[in-house]
Amino acid sequence: MKIFLAGAGGAVFVSDFTDYLRRFPSSAANSTAFGAGARAALPLRTRSGSTFGALVVSWAEAVDFEDTLRATLSTISLVVAQSLERARVTDDLAMSS
């Protein structure tokens, strides 16, 4: 089982549920809905780099987070963050007019 931790505020990759429970035992009751497989949590950041949320992805089975998969998930988190930031700006503009 591999665990990758990019540091405080960084992405977290956990290869299976057993490892997740070992690392985050207080989350056990709230995490069973994600299933027994792997999980990835990636920060959502503004253009300036401030973190405003997280994207969490889970799998039904264990996953080996090779470089290609980690890069793909990072790209997806960037696109999600950009979309949410654009929606916020659009809402702000609509409220001010």
C-alpha positions as a printed Julia matrix, in Angstrom:
97×3 Matrix{Float64}:
   0.0    0.0     0.0
   1.3    3.4    -0.95
   0.36   6.71    0.59
   1.35  10.01   -0.94
   1.08  13.19    1.07
   2.12  16.42   -0.57
   2.23  18.32    2.69
  -0.06  20.72    4.53
  -2.71  21.94    2.13
  -1.52  19.54   -0.55
  -3.07  16.53   -2.21
  -3.57  13.31   -0.25
  -3.65   9.92   -1.98
  -4.62   6.82    0.03
  -4.54   3.51   -1.81
  -7.28   1.64    0.12
  -9.83   1.91    2.92
  -7.8   -0.03    5.49
  -4.93   2.4     5.09
  -7.36   5.32    5.26
  -8.75   4.08    8.57
  -5.24   3.61    9.93
  -4.33   7.19    9.06
  -7.67   8.87    9.84
  -9.43   6.72   12.47
 -11.69   9.53   13.69
 -13.22   9.77   10.2
 -14.34   6.13   10.05
 -18.02   6.77   10.76
 -18.27   9.53    8.16
 -16.3    7.85    5.4
 -18.05   4.52    4.87
 -20.22   6.1     2.17
 -17.08   6.43    0.04
 -16.71   2.65   -0.13
 -13.81   0.34    0.62
 -11.4    1.48   -2.07
  -8.88   4.22   -2.63
  -9.41   7.93   -2.04
  -7.79  11.08   -3.34
  -8.31  14.55   -1.87
  -7.0   17.51   -3.82
  -7.12  21.17   -2.82
  -9.18  23.66   -4.8
  -7.28  26.92   -5.07
  -8.0   30.4    -6.34
  -5.85  32.01   -8.98
  -3.85  33.67   -6.18
  -3.2   30.28   -4.55
  -5.61  30.46   -1.61
  -7.3   27.15   -0.82
 -11.11  27.39   -0.72
 -12.18  23.76   -0.82
 -11.28  20.21   -1.78
 -12.14  17.69   -4.46
 -12.5   14.17   -3.08
 -12.58  11.16   -5.4
 -13.1    7.57   -4.26
 -12.87   4.17   -5.92
 -14.56   0.86   -5.13
 -11.2   -0.94   -5.12
  -7.58  -0.28   -4.2
  -5.66   1.98   -6.58
  -1.96   2.46   -7.23
  -1.62   6.22   -7.73
   1.01   6.27  -10.46
   2.3    9.59  -11.83
  -0.16   9.71  -14.73
  -3.21   9.26  -12.51
  -1.98  11.83   -9.99
  -1.34  14.33  -12.81
  -4.81  13.7   -14.27
  -6.48  14.22  -10.89
  -4.47  17.4   -10.33
  -5.62  18.74  -13.7
  -9.23  17.91  -12.89
  -8.96  19.75   -9.55
  -7.57  22.82  -11.37
 -10.48  22.81  -13.83
 -13.03  22.39  -11.02
 -11.44  25.25   -9.05
 -11.43  27.54  -12.1
 -15.07  26.73  -12.85
 -16.15  27.45   -9.29
 -14.16  30.68   -9.17
 -15.72  31.83  -12.46
 -19.18  31.03  -11.14
 -18.47  33.08   -8.01
 -17.29  36.04  -10.09
 -20.39  35.78  -12.28
 -22.62  35.74   -9.19
 -20.77  38.76   -7.73
 -21.27  40.69  -10.98
 -24.94  39.78  -11.11
 -25.47  40.9    -7.51
 -23.75  44.24   -8.09
 -25.86  45.23  -11.09
